[in-house]
Coordinates of C-alpha atoms and ligand atoms in Angstrom, one line a residue:
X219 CA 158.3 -28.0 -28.6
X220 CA 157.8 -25.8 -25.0
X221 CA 161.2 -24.6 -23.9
X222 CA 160.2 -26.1 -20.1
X223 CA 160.9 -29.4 -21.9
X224 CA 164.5 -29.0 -22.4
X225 CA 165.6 -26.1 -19.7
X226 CA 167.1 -29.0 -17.6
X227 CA 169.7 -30.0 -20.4
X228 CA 170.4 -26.5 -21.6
X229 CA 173.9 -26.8 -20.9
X230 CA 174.2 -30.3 -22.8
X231 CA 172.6 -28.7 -26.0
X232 CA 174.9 -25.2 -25.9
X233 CA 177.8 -28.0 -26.1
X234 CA 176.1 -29.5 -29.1
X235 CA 176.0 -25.7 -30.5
X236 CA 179.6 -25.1 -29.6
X237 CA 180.7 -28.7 -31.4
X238 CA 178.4 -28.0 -34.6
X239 CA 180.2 -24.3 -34.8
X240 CA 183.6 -25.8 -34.4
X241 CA 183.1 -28.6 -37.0
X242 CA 182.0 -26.4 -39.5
X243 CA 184.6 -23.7 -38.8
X244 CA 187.2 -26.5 -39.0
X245 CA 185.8 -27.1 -42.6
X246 CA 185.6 -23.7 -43.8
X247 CA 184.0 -22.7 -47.2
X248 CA 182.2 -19.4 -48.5
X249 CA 178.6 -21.1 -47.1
X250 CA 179.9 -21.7 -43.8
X251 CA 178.2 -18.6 -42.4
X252 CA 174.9 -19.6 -44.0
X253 CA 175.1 -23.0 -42.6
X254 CA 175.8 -22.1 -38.9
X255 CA 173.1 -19.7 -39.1
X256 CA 170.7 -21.9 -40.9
X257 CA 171.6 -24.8 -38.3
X258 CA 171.7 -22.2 -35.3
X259 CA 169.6 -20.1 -35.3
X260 CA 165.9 -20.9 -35.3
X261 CA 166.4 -25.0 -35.3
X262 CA 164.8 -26.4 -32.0
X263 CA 167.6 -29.3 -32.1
X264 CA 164.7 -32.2 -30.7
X265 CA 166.4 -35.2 -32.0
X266 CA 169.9 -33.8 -30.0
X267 CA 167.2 -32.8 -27.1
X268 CA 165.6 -36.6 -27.0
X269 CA 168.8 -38.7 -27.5
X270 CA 170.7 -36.1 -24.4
X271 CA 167.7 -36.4 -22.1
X272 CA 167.5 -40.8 -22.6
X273 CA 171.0 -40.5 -22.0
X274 CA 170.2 -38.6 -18.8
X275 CA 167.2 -40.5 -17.7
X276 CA 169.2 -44.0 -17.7
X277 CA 171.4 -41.9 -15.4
X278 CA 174.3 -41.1 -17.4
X279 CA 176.5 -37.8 -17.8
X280 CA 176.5 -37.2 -21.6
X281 CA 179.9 -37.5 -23.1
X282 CA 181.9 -35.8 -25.9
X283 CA 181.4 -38.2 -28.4
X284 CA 177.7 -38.6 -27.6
X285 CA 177.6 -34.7 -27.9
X286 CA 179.9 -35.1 -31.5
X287 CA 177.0 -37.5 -32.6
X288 CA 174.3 -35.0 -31.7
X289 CA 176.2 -32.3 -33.5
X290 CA 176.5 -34.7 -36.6
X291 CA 172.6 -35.9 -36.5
X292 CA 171.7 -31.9 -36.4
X293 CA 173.5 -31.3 -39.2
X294 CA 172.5 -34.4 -41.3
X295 CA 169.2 -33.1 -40.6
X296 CA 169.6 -29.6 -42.1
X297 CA 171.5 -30.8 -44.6
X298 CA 168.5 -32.9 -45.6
X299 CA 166.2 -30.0 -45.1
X300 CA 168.1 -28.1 -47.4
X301 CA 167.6 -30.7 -50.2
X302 CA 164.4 -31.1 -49.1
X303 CA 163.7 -27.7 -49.9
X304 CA 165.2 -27.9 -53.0
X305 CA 162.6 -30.9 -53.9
X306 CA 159.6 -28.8 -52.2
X307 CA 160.6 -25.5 -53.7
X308 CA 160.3 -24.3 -50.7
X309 CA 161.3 -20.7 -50.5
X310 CA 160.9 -20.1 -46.5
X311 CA 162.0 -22.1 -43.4
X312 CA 161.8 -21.2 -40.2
X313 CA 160.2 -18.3 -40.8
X314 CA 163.6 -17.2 -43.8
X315 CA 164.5 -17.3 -46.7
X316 CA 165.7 -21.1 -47.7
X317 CA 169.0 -21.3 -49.2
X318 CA 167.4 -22.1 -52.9
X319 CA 165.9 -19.0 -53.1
X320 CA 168.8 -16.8 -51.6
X321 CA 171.3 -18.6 -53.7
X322 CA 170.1 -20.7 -55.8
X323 CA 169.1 -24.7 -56.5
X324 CA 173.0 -25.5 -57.3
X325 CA 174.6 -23.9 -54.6
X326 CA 172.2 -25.4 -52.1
X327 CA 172.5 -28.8 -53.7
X328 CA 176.4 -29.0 -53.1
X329 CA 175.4 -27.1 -49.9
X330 CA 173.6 -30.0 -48.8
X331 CA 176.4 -32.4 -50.7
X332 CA 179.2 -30.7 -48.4
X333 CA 177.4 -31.5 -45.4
X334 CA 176.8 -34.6 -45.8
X335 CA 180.2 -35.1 -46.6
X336 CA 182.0 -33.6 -43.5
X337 CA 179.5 -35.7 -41.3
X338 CA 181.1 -38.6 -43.2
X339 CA 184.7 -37.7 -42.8
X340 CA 184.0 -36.9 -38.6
X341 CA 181.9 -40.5 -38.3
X342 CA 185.4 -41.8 -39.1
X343 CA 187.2 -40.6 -36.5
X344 CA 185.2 -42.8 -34.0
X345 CA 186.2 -45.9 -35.5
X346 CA 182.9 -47.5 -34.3
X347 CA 181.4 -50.3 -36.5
X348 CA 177.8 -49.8 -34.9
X349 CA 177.8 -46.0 -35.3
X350 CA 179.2 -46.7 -38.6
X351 CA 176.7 -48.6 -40.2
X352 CA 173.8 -47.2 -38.4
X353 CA 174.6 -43.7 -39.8
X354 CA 175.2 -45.5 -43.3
X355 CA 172.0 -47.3 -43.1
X356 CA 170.7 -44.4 -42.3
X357 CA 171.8 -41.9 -45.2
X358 CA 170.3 -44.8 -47.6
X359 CA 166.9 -45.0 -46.1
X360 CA 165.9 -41.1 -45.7
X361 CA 167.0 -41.1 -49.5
X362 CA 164.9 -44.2 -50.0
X363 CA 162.1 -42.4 -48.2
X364 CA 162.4 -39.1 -50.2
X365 CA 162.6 -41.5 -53.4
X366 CA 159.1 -43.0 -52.7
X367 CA 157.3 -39.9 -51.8
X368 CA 158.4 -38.8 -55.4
X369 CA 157.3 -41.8 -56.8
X370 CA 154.0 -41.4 -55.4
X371 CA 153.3 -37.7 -55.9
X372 CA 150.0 -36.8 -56.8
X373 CA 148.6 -40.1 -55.9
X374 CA 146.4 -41.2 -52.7
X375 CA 148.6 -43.8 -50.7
X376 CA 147.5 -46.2 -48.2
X377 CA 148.0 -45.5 -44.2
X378 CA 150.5 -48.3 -44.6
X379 CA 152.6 -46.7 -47.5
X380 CA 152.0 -43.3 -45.7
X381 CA 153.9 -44.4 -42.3
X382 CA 156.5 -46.7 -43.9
X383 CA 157.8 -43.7 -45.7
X384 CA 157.2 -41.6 -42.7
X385 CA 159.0 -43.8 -40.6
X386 CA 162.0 -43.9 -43.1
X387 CA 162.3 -40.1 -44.0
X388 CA 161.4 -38.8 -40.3
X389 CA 161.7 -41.7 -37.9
X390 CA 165.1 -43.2 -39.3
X391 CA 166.8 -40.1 -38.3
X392 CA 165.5 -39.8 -34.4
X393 CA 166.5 -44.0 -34.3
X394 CA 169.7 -43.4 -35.5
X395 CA 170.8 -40.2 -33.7
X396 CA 169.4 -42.2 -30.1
X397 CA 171.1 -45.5 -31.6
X398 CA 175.0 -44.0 -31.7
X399 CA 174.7 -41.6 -28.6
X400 CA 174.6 -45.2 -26.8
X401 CA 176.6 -47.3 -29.3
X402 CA 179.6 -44.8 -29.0
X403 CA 179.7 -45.6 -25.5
X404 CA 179.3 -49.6 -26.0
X405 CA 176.1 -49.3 -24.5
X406 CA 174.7 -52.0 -26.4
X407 CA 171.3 -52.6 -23.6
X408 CA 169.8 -49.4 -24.6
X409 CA 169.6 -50.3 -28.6
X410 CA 166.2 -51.6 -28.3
X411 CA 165.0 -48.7 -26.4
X412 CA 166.6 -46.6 -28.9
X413 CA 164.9 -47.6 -32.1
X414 CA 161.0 -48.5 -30.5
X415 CA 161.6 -44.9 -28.9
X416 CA 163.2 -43.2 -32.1
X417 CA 160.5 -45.0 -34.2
X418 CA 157.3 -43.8 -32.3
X419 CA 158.4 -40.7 -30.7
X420 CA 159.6 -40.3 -34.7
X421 CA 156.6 -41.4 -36.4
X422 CA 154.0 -39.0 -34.3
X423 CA 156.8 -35.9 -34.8
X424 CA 155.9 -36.4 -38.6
X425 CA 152.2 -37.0 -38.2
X426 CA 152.3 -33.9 -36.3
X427 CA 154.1 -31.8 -38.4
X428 CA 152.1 -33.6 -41.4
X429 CA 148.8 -32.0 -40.0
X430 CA 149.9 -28.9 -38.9
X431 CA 150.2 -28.6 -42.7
X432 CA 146.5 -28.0 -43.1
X433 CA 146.4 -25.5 -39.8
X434 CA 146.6 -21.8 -40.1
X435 CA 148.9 -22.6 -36.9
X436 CA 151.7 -23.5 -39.1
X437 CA 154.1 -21.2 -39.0
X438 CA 157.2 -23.1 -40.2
X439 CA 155.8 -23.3 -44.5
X440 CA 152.5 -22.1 -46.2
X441 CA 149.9 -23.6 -45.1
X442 CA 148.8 -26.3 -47.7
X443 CA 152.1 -26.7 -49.1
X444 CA 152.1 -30.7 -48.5
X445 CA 149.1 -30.9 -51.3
X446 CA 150.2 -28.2 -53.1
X447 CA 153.5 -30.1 -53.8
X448 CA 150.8 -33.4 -54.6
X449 CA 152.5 -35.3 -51.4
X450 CA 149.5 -37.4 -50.1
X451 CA 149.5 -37.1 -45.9
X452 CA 147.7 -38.7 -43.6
X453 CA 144.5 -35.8 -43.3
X454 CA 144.3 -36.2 -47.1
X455 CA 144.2 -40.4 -46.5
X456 CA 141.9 -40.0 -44.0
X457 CA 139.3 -37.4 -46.3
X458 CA 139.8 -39.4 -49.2
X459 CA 138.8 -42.6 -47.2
X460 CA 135.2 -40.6 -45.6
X461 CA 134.7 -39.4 -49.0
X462 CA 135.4 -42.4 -51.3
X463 CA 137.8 -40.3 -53.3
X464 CA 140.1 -42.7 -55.5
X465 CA 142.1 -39.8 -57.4
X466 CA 144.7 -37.4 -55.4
X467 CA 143.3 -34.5 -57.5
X468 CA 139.6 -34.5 -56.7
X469 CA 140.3 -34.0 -53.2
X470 CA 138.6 -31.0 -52.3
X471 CA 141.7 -29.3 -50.0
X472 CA 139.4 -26.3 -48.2
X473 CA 136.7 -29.2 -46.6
X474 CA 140.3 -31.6 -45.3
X475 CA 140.4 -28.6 -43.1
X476 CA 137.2 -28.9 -41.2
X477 CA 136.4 -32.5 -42.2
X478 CA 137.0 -35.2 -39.3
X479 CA 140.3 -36.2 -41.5
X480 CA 142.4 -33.9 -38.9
X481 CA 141.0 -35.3 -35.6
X482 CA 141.3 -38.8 -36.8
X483 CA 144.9 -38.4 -37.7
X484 CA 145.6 -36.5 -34.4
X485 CA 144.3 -39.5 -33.1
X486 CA 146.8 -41.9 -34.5
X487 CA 149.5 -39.4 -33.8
X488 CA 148.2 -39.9 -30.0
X489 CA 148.8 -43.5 -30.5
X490 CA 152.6 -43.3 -31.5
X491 CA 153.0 -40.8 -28.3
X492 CA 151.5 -43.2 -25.9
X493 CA 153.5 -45.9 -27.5
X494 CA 156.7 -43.6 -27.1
X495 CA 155.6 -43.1 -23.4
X496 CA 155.2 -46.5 -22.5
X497 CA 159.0 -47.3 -23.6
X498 CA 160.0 -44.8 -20.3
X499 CA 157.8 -46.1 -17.9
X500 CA 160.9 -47.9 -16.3
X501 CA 162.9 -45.1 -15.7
X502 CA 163.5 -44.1 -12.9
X503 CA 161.7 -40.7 -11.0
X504 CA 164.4 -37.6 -12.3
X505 CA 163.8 -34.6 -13.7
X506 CA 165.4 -36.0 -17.4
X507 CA 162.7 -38.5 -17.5
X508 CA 160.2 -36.3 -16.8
X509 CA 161.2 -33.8 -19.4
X510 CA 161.7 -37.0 -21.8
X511 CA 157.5 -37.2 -21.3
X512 CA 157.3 -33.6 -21.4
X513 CA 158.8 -34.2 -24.8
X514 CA 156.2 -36.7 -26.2
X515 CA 153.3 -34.8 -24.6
X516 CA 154.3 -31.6 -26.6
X517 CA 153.6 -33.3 -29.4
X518 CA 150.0 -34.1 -28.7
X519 CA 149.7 -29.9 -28.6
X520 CA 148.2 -29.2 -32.0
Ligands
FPP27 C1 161.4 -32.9 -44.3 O1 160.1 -33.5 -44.4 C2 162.4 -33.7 -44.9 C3 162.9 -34.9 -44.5 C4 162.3 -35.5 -43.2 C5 163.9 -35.7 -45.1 C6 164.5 -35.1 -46.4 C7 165.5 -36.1 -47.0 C8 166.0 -35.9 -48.2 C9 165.8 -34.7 -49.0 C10 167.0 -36.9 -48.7 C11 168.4 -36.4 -48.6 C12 169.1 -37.0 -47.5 C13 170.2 -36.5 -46.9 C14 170.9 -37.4 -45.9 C15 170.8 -35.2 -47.1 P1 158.8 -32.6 -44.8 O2 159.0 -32.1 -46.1 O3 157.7 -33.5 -44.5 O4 158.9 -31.5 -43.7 P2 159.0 -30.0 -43.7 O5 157.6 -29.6 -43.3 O6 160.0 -29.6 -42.7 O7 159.4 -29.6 -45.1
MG28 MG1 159.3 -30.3 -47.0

């Protein structure tokens, strides 16, 4: 993500900083350190930065609680990364070492636990039905997501597999986060905006980050790792599909890299963008909404 994109709302994501450090310090444990540097430092905080600048392009000052529902969505999604890394054996993120591999898989497991369990305990306080249920929905359908790309390891999956799962482990989150920045402030016309937007501006963020995977530009995990840990991505659907490879491990990983595979699934990446794009088309001319398409075009920069 270019910093240009989210200079304008600088301010707005400080706050969310400030109100992810004060949560966790308010629910102090040995890890808290780890976790506000983890969370902190190095995390680009895009699904605070696209629910702060809708809020701002349907004209709107962003609120406390919309900025309490930002800090909670970032720290859902580390605490997800940090079972994720768990699952992936992943021993570096964001260019350090994960929390597996500086302490261990069962401190980073009630790590992750913890987390998850002070986002529940500050949902609470907002005694909001919709934000409620949304986040609850939520928790259940990144696990369900997670679930199936275990269940499928190893084995080629169909586009349609591949972005139901995408959209459920990557996509949910962005909806959700968008969903209750507006449902805390009863603003009930902006749902449908906020789940076609969190879906497709969702779904391409995963694509992207998906084939990135199989670039040497990747600087986030090893290069490969996706295969390596048998998950089946859309490059490797794409190769299998040119090739008529039916079994996960005769894919021949060093020819995905220079095969057409990546440019086709840039391609449908491209698609979700424009999709994404098309949802802001009635905003109004400010700055916000031009940093909103900012947004979506960085994604299309492979
Ligand atoms: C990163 O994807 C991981 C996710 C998008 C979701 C992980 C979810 C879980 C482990 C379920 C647990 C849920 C909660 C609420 C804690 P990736 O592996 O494609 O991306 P990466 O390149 O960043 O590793
Ligand atoms: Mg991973």
């Amino acid at each position: 993500m270019a910093q240009d994109s989210t200079n304008s709302i600088s301010f707005e994501l400080k706050k969310v900083d400030e109100k992810i450090r004060n949560i966790l310090f308010e629910n102090n444990n040995f890890l808290t350190e780890n976790f506000i540097d983890f969370i902190l430092n190095g995390s680009k905080k895009i699904r605070s930065a696209v629910a702060i600048l809708s809020v701002k392009s349907f004209g709107y000052d962003v609120s406390d609680e919309q900025t309490t529902i930002c800090a909670l969505g970032e720290i859902i999604h580390n605490a997800s990364l940090i079972h994720d890394d768990i699952v992936d054996k992943s021993d570096v993120r964001r260019g350090k070492p994960t929390l597996n591999s500086t302490l261990g898989n069962s401190v980073a497991v009630l790590g992750g636990d913890f987390l998850i369990s002070v986002v529940l305990k500050e949902l609470l306080k907002f005694n909001n039905d919709n934000v409620l249920r949304r986040f609850s929905n939520m928790f259940l359908t990144l696990c369900d997501g997670e679930i199936n790309q275990l269940g499928e390891k190893n084995q080629l999956v169909s586009i349609e597999k591949y972005l139901e799962k995408s959209e459920k482990k990557t996509a949910e989150l962005f909806k959700t986060i968008l969903f209750s920045v507006f449902a805390v402030d009863d603003l009930q016309k902006h749902f449908d905006f906020a789940e076609k937007f969190g879906k497709n501006f969702g779904l391409a963020f995963q694509i992207r980050d998906d084939v990135l995977n199989y670039c040497s530009k990747s600087t986030d995990k090893p290069v490969l790792s996706d295969y390596e840990n048998g998950i089946c991505t859309l490059p490797i659907i794409f190769y299998a599909e040119e090739k008529n490879i039916e079994d996960f491990c005769k894919i021949k990983i060093s020819e995905v890299q220079n095969s057409s595979a990546v440019g086709k699934s840039i391609e449908v990446c491209e698609k979700f963008v424009n999709i994404a794009l098309d949802l802001t088309a009635d905003f109004s001319d400010n700055q916000y909404a031009d940093a909103l398409k900012n947004l979506c075009q960085d994604l299309k920069r492979i």
